Amino acid sequence: MPTVRVRVPATSANLGPGFDTLGLALNIYNYVTINEAQDGVGRIILAGEGSDNEAALTDRNHNIAVLAVRHLFQFLNEPLTPFDLTLENGIPPARGLGSSAAARVGALVAANEWAKQSGHRSASTAELITLATQLEGHPDNVAPALLGGLVVSTIAESQHPPRTAGQSLSDETKPKDDLPNFAQNPITRAETTGTAAATSSLGATQRDAPAHHDPTPQPPIEQALAVQMPVAEFPGLVVFIPDSELATSAARAVLPDAVFRADTTFNMAHTALLLAALATRQWDLLPEALRDRLHQDHRARLMPGFHAILRAAAEAGAYGATLSGAGPTILAWLPTNNENLTQEVCRALQDAAAEHEVFGKALLVTVDLEGCVVTD
């Protein structure tokens, strides 16, 4: 059987107002290689970011890349021979740069090409997006990791109508007998139960609703939809990546289960404004378009100096800055082709963070437009 190697980009999700909806692929990469096991059993080989946690990451029953390969072959209903998986990680884990999405997408695409070259059936791009979303629980990172560029994504609701007044969550989430086989496998159920904290109800009457995880199992994800936006040119981008990690589960746990209708409307409008500003290159709208009322203020309590760091970026000349995914990485947006400004913003981010004893690195990044690709 062949050897397949793929490159998969980091991603920054949310981009301010587009909570669990928008994602942007960045030119920081992981590489995933799959080949038939040489020892007949299969190995996981790690290099780069996260490789110091080798004991945990090489457990084949828990490694998310291995589970992604198995998930694909279950969906394809094809036999899976023992395989070696090599993970070369340039994306730092638990920093809000889509490391888990990259691992899953990279493994899915590599395994899909491996199946195709071996004469087996292969999945379409649309199917890969859904499979990755089933594993990740939401599409905002996996979709741009797969497609590249700026991506709008969602989970289709056609098979699961919205709740009506008086309908309980337990009614909504009862198992359905007519689900496709791949949507009922244990990997899917285990991985999608963590999405409840991202839901919100409109018309809430209390801003600081209790933030707790809803243990109610969510319906299996049957279809995820994603569209790469046609943006001809992007602003300059700088990321500040702290040395310390922040688990996505912790960042989701601080979010309230209910939000004000006005705040939801605000984010909907600003998400639309952000997309319009990027599509038409009206970057002067970005200082307003990047604003958020749903998640960043709640997560700021986990990140010392968060608001001071954002102010420092703006004062140094950036249009604004946003939390990258669940954090703690910060993404600053600025005019292009200005090396001095880029250096000023990098310095401002690092200095403001250091004042709050947060240390890390700031670097210029660009948008990856290719997504996950097979390399030679």
Short mmCIF file of C-alpha atoms in Angstrom, two decimals:
data_model
loop_
_atom_site.label_atom_id
_atom_site.label_comp_id
_atom_site.label_asym_id
_atom_site.label_seq_id
_atom_site.Cartn_x
_atom_site.Cartn_y
_atom_site.Cartn_z
CA MET A 1 0.00 0.00 0.00
CA PRO A 2 1.18 3.60 -0.63
CA THR A 3 2.56 6.19 1.75
CA VAL A 4 0.58 9.45 1.92
CA ARG A 5 1.72 12.72 3.53
CA VAL A 6 -0.51 15.77 3.95
CA ARG A 7 -0.03 19.32 5.19
CA VAL A 8 -2.78 20.89 7.29
CA PRO A 9 -2.93 24.53 8.50
CA ALA A 10 -3.60 26.08 11.87
CA THR A 11 -6.89 27.92 12.20
CA SER A 12 -8.24 30.89 14.13
CA ALA A 13 -11.92 30.50 14.92
CA ASN A 14 -14.62 33.02 15.86
CA LEU A 15 -12.71 36.12 14.65
CA GLY A 16 -14.50 38.22 17.22
CA PRO A 17 -18.25 38.11 16.60
CA GLY A 18 -18.49 34.88 14.55
CA PHE A 19 -18.73 32.53 17.52
CA ASP A 20 -18.61 28.86 16.46
CA THR A 21 -19.23 30.02 12.87
CA LEU A 22 -16.20 31.74 11.31
CA GLY A 23 -12.71 30.34 10.88
CA LEU A 24 -9.53 31.43 9.13
CA ALA A 25 -6.67 29.16 8.00
CA LEU A 26 -3.16 30.38 8.86
CA ASN A 27 0.29 29.46 7.57
CA ILE A 28 1.38 27.41 10.59
CA TYR A 29 1.34 23.71 9.72
CA ASN A 30 1.16 20.14 10.88
CA TYR A 31 2.13 17.23 8.64
CA VAL A 32 0.48 13.81 8.83
CA THR A 33 1.89 10.71 7.13
CA ILE A 34 0.13 7.35 6.91
CA ASN A 35 1.48 4.07 5.61
CA GLU A 36 0.95 0.36 6.11
CA ALA A 37 2.41 -0.82 9.40
CA GLN A 38 5.85 -2.31 9.03
CA ASP A 39 5.46 -4.47 12.13
CA GLY A 40 1.91 -5.59 11.44
CA VAL A 41 0.65 -3.71 14.51
CA GLY A 42 1.07 0.00 13.85
CA ARG A 43 2.96 2.86 15.47
CA ILE A 44 2.47 6.55 16.22
CA ILE A 45 5.57 8.65 15.60
CA LEU A 46 5.62 12.19 17.03
CA ALA A 47 7.80 15.20 16.25
CA GLY A 48 7.57 18.90 17.02
CA GLU A 49 4.97 20.62 19.18
CA GLY A 50 3.42 18.38 21.83
CA SER A 51 5.93 15.57 21.34
CA ASP A 52 7.03 15.92 24.97
CA ASN A 53 3.67 14.32 25.88
CA GLU A 54 4.58 11.23 23.91
CA ALA A 55 3.28 8.65 26.40
CA ALA A 56 -0.28 9.97 26.24
CA LEU A 57 -0.32 10.84 22.54
CA THR A 58 0.95 7.46 21.38
CA ASP A 59 -1.92 5.57 23.02
CA ARG A 60 -3.69 4.26 19.92
CA ASN A 61 -7.01 3.95 21.73
CA HIS A 62 -7.08 7.65 22.60
CA ASN A 63 -4.98 9.45 19.99
CA ILE A 64 -7.42 11.66 18.08
CA ALA A 65 -5.63 11.22 14.75
CA VAL A 66 -5.84 7.42 15.03
CA LEU A 67 -9.52 7.68 15.95
CA ALA A 68 -10.08 9.87 12.89
CA VAL A 69 -8.57 7.23 10.60
CA ARG A 70 -10.80 4.57 12.14
CA HIS A 71 -13.82 6.86 11.85
CA LEU A 72 -13.22 7.35 8.13
CA PHE A 73 -12.87 3.65 7.39
CA GLN A 74 -16.00 2.89 9.42
CA PHE A 75 -17.86 5.42 7.30
CA LEU A 76 -16.42 4.01 4.07
CA ASN A 77 -17.20 0.46 5.25
CA GLU A 78 -13.77 -0.58 4.03
CA PRO A 79 -11.29 -2.92 5.76
CA LEU A 80 -8.57 -1.12 7.69
CA THR A 81 -5.16 -2.75 7.78
CA PRO A 82 -2.69 -1.89 10.56
CA PHE A 83 -1.05 1.46 9.85
CA ASP A 84 1.78 3.71 10.99
CA LEU A 85 0.96 7.37 11.60
CA THR A 86 3.65 10.06 11.71
CA LEU A 87 2.60 13.40 13.22
CA GLU A 88 4.94 16.36 12.65
CA ASN A 89 3.38 19.19 14.62
CA GLY A 90 4.13 22.85 14.01
CA ILE A 91 0.87 24.01 15.62
CA PRO A 92 1.22 24.46 19.39
CA PRO A 93 -1.48 22.57 21.31
CA ALA A 94 -4.10 24.18 23.57
CA ARG A 95 -3.41 27.71 22.30
CA GLY A 96 -6.58 28.42 20.29
CA LEU A 97 -4.99 27.62 16.92
CA GLY A 98 -7.01 24.54 16.05
CA SER A 99 -4.44 21.88 16.92
CA SER A 100 -7.07 19.19 17.52
CA ALA A 101 -8.91 20.14 14.32
CA ALA A 102 -5.64 19.95 12.38
CA ALA A 103 -4.87 16.51 13.80
CA ARG A 104 -8.30 15.20 12.87
CA VAL A 105 -8.48 16.82 9.43
CA GLY A 106 -4.92 15.82 8.58
CA ALA A 107 -5.58 12.22 9.55
CA LEU A 108 -8.90 12.11 7.67
CA VAL A 109 -7.46 13.56 4.46
CA ALA A 110 -4.35 11.37 4.62
CA ALA A 111 -6.41 8.25 5.28
CA ASN A 112 -8.89 9.18 2.56
CA GLU A 113 -6.12 9.55 -0.03
CA TRP A 114 -4.55 6.33 1.27
CA ALA A 115 -7.84 4.51 0.77
CA LYS A 116 -8.24 5.99 -2.71
CA GLN A 117 -4.73 5.05 -3.83
CA SER A 118 -5.26 1.56 -2.43
CA GLY A 119 -8.31 1.01 -4.61
CA HIS A 120 -10.92 1.57 -1.92
CA ARG A 121 -13.86 3.95 -1.94
CA SER A 122 -13.06 7.48 -0.78
CA ALA A 123 -15.09 10.28 0.81
CA SER A 124 -15.99 13.57 -0.87
CA THR A 125 -14.89 16.92 0.53
CA ALA A 126 -18.40 17.54 1.87
CA GLU A 127 -18.36 14.16 3.60
CA LEU A 128 -14.94 14.86 5.09
CA ILE A 129 -16.22 18.13 6.57
CA THR A 130 -19.09 16.27 8.22
CA LEU A 131 -16.85 13.46 9.47
CA ALA A 132 -14.39 15.97 10.95
CA THR A 133 -17.24 17.89 12.58
CA GLN A 134 -18.60 14.70 14.13
CA LEU A 135 -15.23 14.17 15.78
CA GLU A 136 -14.55 17.79 16.73
CA GLY A 137 -18.11 18.68 17.77
CA HIS A 138 -18.26 21.93 15.75
CA PRO A 139 -17.05 22.90 12.26
CA ASP A 140 -15.48 26.33 12.77
CA ASN A 141 -11.90 24.99 12.91
CA VAL A 142 -12.11 21.81 10.86
CA ALA A 143 -13.76 23.52 7.87
CA PRO A 144 -11.00 26.12 7.24
CA ALA A 145 -8.35 23.51 8.05
CA LEU A 146 -9.78 21.42 5.23
CA LEU A 147 -10.73 24.16 2.74
CA GLY A 148 -8.31 26.99 3.53
CA GLY A 149 -9.07 30.71 3.58
CA LEU A 150 -11.98 32.33 5.40
CA VAL A 151 -14.80 29.85 5.95
CA VAL A 152 -18.37 30.17 7.20
CA SER A 153 -19.70 26.92 8.62
CA THR A 154 -22.63 25.45 10.49
CA ILE A 155 -24.28 22.17 11.42
CA ALA A 156 -27.36 21.49 9.31
CA GLU A 157 -30.62 21.50 11.25
CA SER A 158 -32.87 19.90 8.64
CA GLN A 159 -33.01 16.54 10.41
CA HIS A 160 -33.41 18.14 13.85
CA PRO A 161 -36.05 20.92 13.89
CA PRO A 162 -35.58 23.67 16.48
CA ARG A 163 -37.19 23.19 19.88
CA THR A 164 -40.62 24.65 20.39
CA ALA A 165 -41.95 26.10 23.62
CA GLY A 166 -42.40 23.37 26.19
CA GLN A 167 -40.20 20.83 24.43
CA SER A 168 -37.44 19.53 26.67
CA LEU A 169 -33.86 18.86 25.71
CA SER A 170 -34.41 15.20 26.53
CA ASP A 171 -37.23 15.08 23.96
CA GLU A 172 -35.04 16.71 21.34
CA THR A 173 -32.08 14.43 21.86
CA LYS A 174 -33.76 11.03 21.87
CA PRO A 175 -31.91 8.64 19.53
CA LYS A 176 -33.38 8.22 16.07
CA ASP A 177 -33.53 4.80 14.45
CA ASP A 178 -33.11 6.10 10.90
CA LEU A 179 -29.69 7.73 11.32
CA PRO A 180 -26.92 6.67 8.93
CA ASN A 181 -24.62 4.01 10.35
CA PHE A 182 -21.58 6.28 10.46
CA ALA A 183 -23.49 8.79 12.60
CA GLN A 184 -24.20 6.16 15.27
CA ASN A 185 -20.73 4.79 15.91
CA PRO A 186 -19.28 5.18 19.43
CA ILE A 187 -16.58 7.66 18.38
CA THR A 188 -19.19 10.11 17.10
CA ARG A 189 -21.33 9.90 20.21
CA ALA A 190 -18.40 10.32 22.54
CA GLU A 191 -16.96 13.31 20.71
CA THR A 192 -20.14 15.28 20.08
CA THR A 193 -21.48 15.38 23.63
CA GLY A 194 -19.24 18.34 24.45
CA THR A 195 -21.03 20.86 22.25
CA ALA A 196 -23.87 21.78 24.58
CA ALA A 197 -22.00 24.63 26.25
CA ALA A 198 -21.92 26.46 22.94
CA THR A 199 -25.71 26.72 22.67
CA SER A 200 -27.64 29.78 23.80
CA SER A 201 -31.28 30.74 24.22
CA LEU A 202 -32.64 34.07 23.02
CA GLY A 203 -34.58 36.41 25.21
CA ALA A 204 -32.75 35.55 28.43
CA THR A 205 -33.61 37.80 31.33
CA GLN A 206 -30.36 37.55 33.28
CA ARG A 207 -26.94 38.44 31.88
CA ASP A 208 -24.88 36.33 34.27
CA ALA A 209 -26.70 33.04 33.92
CA PRO A 210 -24.98 30.10 35.63
CA ALA A 211 -22.17 28.75 33.49
CA HIS A 212 -22.29 24.97 33.65
CA HIS A 213 -21.90 22.11 31.26
CA ASP A 214 -25.15 20.56 30.09
CA PRO A 215 -24.56 16.78 30.20
CA THR A 216 -27.53 16.05 27.93
CA PRO A 217 -26.27 14.03 24.93
CA GLN A 218 -26.55 15.94 21.68
CA PRO A 219 -28.03 14.47 18.50
CA PRO A 220 -25.48 12.83 16.21
CA ILE A 221 -24.22 15.30 13.62
CA GLU A 222 -25.56 14.21 10.25
CA GLN A 223 -24.34 17.07 8.07
CA ALA A 224 -22.02 20.05 8.42
CA LEU A 225 -22.02 22.81 5.82
CA ALA A 226 -19.10 25.08 4.96
CA VAL A 227 -18.40 27.80 2.40
CA GLN A 228 -15.03 29.40 1.65
CA MET A 229 -15.61 33.14 1.28
CA PRO A 230 -14.25 34.85 -1.86
CA VAL A 231 -11.87 37.37 -0.28
CA ALA A 232 -9.36 38.81 -2.77
CA GLU A 233 -6.99 40.29 -0.19
CA PHE A 234 -6.69 40.00 3.56
CA PRO A 235 -5.38 42.53 6.08
CA GLY A 236 -2.05 41.93 7.75
CA LEU A 237 -2.22 39.47 10.63
CA VAL A 238 -0.08 39.05 13.73
CA VAL A 239 -0.54 36.34 16.35
CA PHE A 240 0.60 36.53 19.95
CA ILE A 241 1.01 32.96 21.19
CA PRO A 242 1.45 32.67 24.97
CA ASP A 243 3.78 30.04 26.35
CA SER A 244 1.03 28.75 28.64
CA GLU A 245 -1.76 26.45 27.51
CA LEU A 246 -5.52 26.85 27.96
CA ALA A 247 -7.80 23.85 27.56
CA THR A 248 -10.79 24.45 25.30
CA SER A 249 -13.00 22.71 27.85
CA ALA A 250 -12.04 25.28 30.48
CA ALA A 251 -12.67 28.17 28.08
CA ARG A 252 -16.12 26.79 27.22
CA ALA A 253 -16.98 26.15 30.86
CA VAL A 254 -16.96 29.88 31.67
CA LEU A 255 -19.57 30.68 29.01
CA PRO A 256 -23.14 31.24 30.21
CA ASP A 257 -25.94 29.00 29.02
CA ALA A 258 -28.18 31.98 28.24
CA VAL A 259 -27.52 35.37 26.66
CA PHE A 260 -29.40 38.59 26.02
CA ARG A 261 -31.30 38.85 22.74
CA ALA A 262 -29.62 42.21 22.14
CA ASP A 263 -26.16 40.65 22.48
CA THR A 264 -27.06 37.89 20.03
CA THR A 265 -28.36 40.45 17.55
CA PHE A 266 -25.20 42.51 18.03
CA ASN A 267 -23.00 39.54 17.15
CA MET A 268 -25.13 38.54 14.18
CA ALA A 269 -24.90 42.06 12.77
CA HIS A 270 -21.18 42.34 13.41
CA THR A 271 -20.49 38.94 11.85
CA ALA A 272 -22.26 40.14 8.71
CA LEU A 273 -20.37 43.44 8.84
CA LEU A 274 -17.04 41.63 9.20
CA LEU A 275 -17.73 39.43 6.18
CA ALA A 276 -18.82 42.45 4.13
CA ALA A 277 -15.75 44.46 5.18
CA LEU A 278 -13.38 41.66 4.19
CA ALA A 279 -15.18 40.88 0.93
CA THR A 280 -15.13 44.53 -0.19
CA ARG A 281 -11.76 45.46 1.35
CA GLN A 282 -13.34 48.15 3.52
CA TRP A 283 -10.85 47.57 6.29
CA ASP A 284 -11.73 50.86 7.96
CA LEU A 285 -14.83 48.99 9.21
CA LEU A 286 -12.76 46.40 11.06
CA PRO A 287 -12.42 48.30 14.37
CA GLU A 288 -16.19 48.01 14.75
CA ALA A 289 -16.74 44.74 12.88
CA LEU A 290 -14.37 42.77 15.14
CA ARG A 291 -16.36 43.51 18.30
CA ASP A 292 -17.98 40.69 20.28
CA ARG A 293 -20.46 40.40 23.14
CA LEU A 294 -20.91 36.64 23.46
CA HIS A 295 -17.67 34.99 24.49
CA GLN A 296 -14.51 37.10 24.78
CA ASP A 297 -15.42 38.99 27.97
CA HIS A 298 -16.29 35.72 29.72
CA ARG A 299 -13.04 34.08 28.66
CA ALA A 300 -10.99 37.15 29.61
CA ARG A 301 -11.14 36.07 33.26
CA LEU A 302 -8.91 33.11 32.32
CA MET A 303 -6.34 35.33 30.60
CA PRO A 304 -4.51 37.95 32.69
CA GLY A 305 -4.29 41.29 30.92
CA PHE A 306 -6.52 40.27 28.01
CA HIS A 307 -8.19 43.66 27.52
CA ALA A 308 -4.93 45.53 28.09
CA ILE A 309 -3.28 43.45 25.36
CA LEU A 310 -6.11 44.21 22.93
CA ARG A 311 -5.85 47.94 23.71
CA ALA A 312 -2.09 47.85 23.20
CA ALA A 313 -2.52 46.35 19.73
CA ALA A 314 -4.99 49.08 18.74
CA GLU A 315 -2.82 51.84 20.18
CA ALA A 316 0.14 50.50 18.17
CA GLY A 317 -1.85 50.87 14.94
CA ALA A 318 -3.81 47.63 14.51
CA TYR A 319 -7.42 47.79 13.36
CA GLY A 320 -8.22 45.59 16.32
CA ALA A 321 -7.47 42.22 17.89
CA THR A 322 -9.53 39.14 18.64
CA LEU A 323 -9.21 36.04 20.73
CA SER A 324 -8.12 33.14 18.54
CA GLY A 325 -10.61 30.36 19.12
CA ALA A 326 -10.90 29.59 22.81
CA GLY A 327 -7.55 31.30 23.45
CA PRO A 328 -5.13 32.17 24.81
CA THR A 329 -3.62 33.21 21.43
CA ILE A 330 -4.58 36.70 20.24
CA LEU A 331 -4.94 37.61 16.56
CA ALA A 332 -4.26 41.25 15.60
CA TRP A 333 -5.51 42.73 12.33
CA LEU A 334 -3.51 45.51 10.69
CA PRO A 335 -2.78 47.27 7.38
CA THR A 336 -0.60 45.35 4.94
CA ASN A 337 2.84 46.14 3.52
CA ASN A 338 4.03 48.09 6.54
CA GLU A 339 6.96 46.33 8.18
CA ASN A 340 7.48 49.03 10.80
CA LEU A 341 3.85 48.83 11.89
CA THR A 342 4.02 45.05 12.07
CA GLN A 343 7.06 45.26 14.33
CA GLU A 344 5.34 47.87 16.50
CA VAL A 345 2.25 45.70 16.94
CA CYS A 346 4.37 42.63 17.75
CA ARG A 347 6.31 44.60 20.35
CA ALA A 348 3.14 46.10 21.83
CA LEU A 349 1.50 42.69 22.21
CA GLN A 350 4.52 41.17 23.93
CA ASP A 351 5.13 44.17 26.20
CA ALA A 352 1.49 44.45 27.30
CA ALA A 353 1.34 40.73 28.02
CA ALA A 354 4.62 40.79 29.94
CA GLU A 355 3.24 43.52 32.21
CA HIS A 356 0.72 40.90 33.37
CA GLU A 357 3.36 38.16 33.56
CA VAL A 358 2.14 36.51 30.39
CA PHE A 359 5.02 35.56 28.14
CA GLY A 360 5.05 34.30 24.60
CA LYS A 361 5.96 35.15 21.03
CA ALA A 362 4.38 37.48 18.47
CA LEU A 363 4.83 36.78 14.79
CA LEU A 364 3.49 37.80 11.41
CA VAL A 365 1.23 35.20 9.76
CA THR A 366 -0.63 35.01 6.47
CA VAL A 367 -3.84 33.34 5.37
CA ASP A 368 -3.44 29.83 3.99
CA LEU A 369 -5.69 29.52 0.93
CA GLU A 370 -5.10 25.85 0.16
CA GLY A 371 -6.29 24.06 3.26
CA CYS A 372 -5.26 20.46 3.79
CA VAL A 373 -3.28 19.21 0.78
CA VAL A 374 -1.42 16.07 -0.18
CA THR A 375 2.31 16.77 -0.48
CA ASP A 376 4.84 15.03 -2.71
#
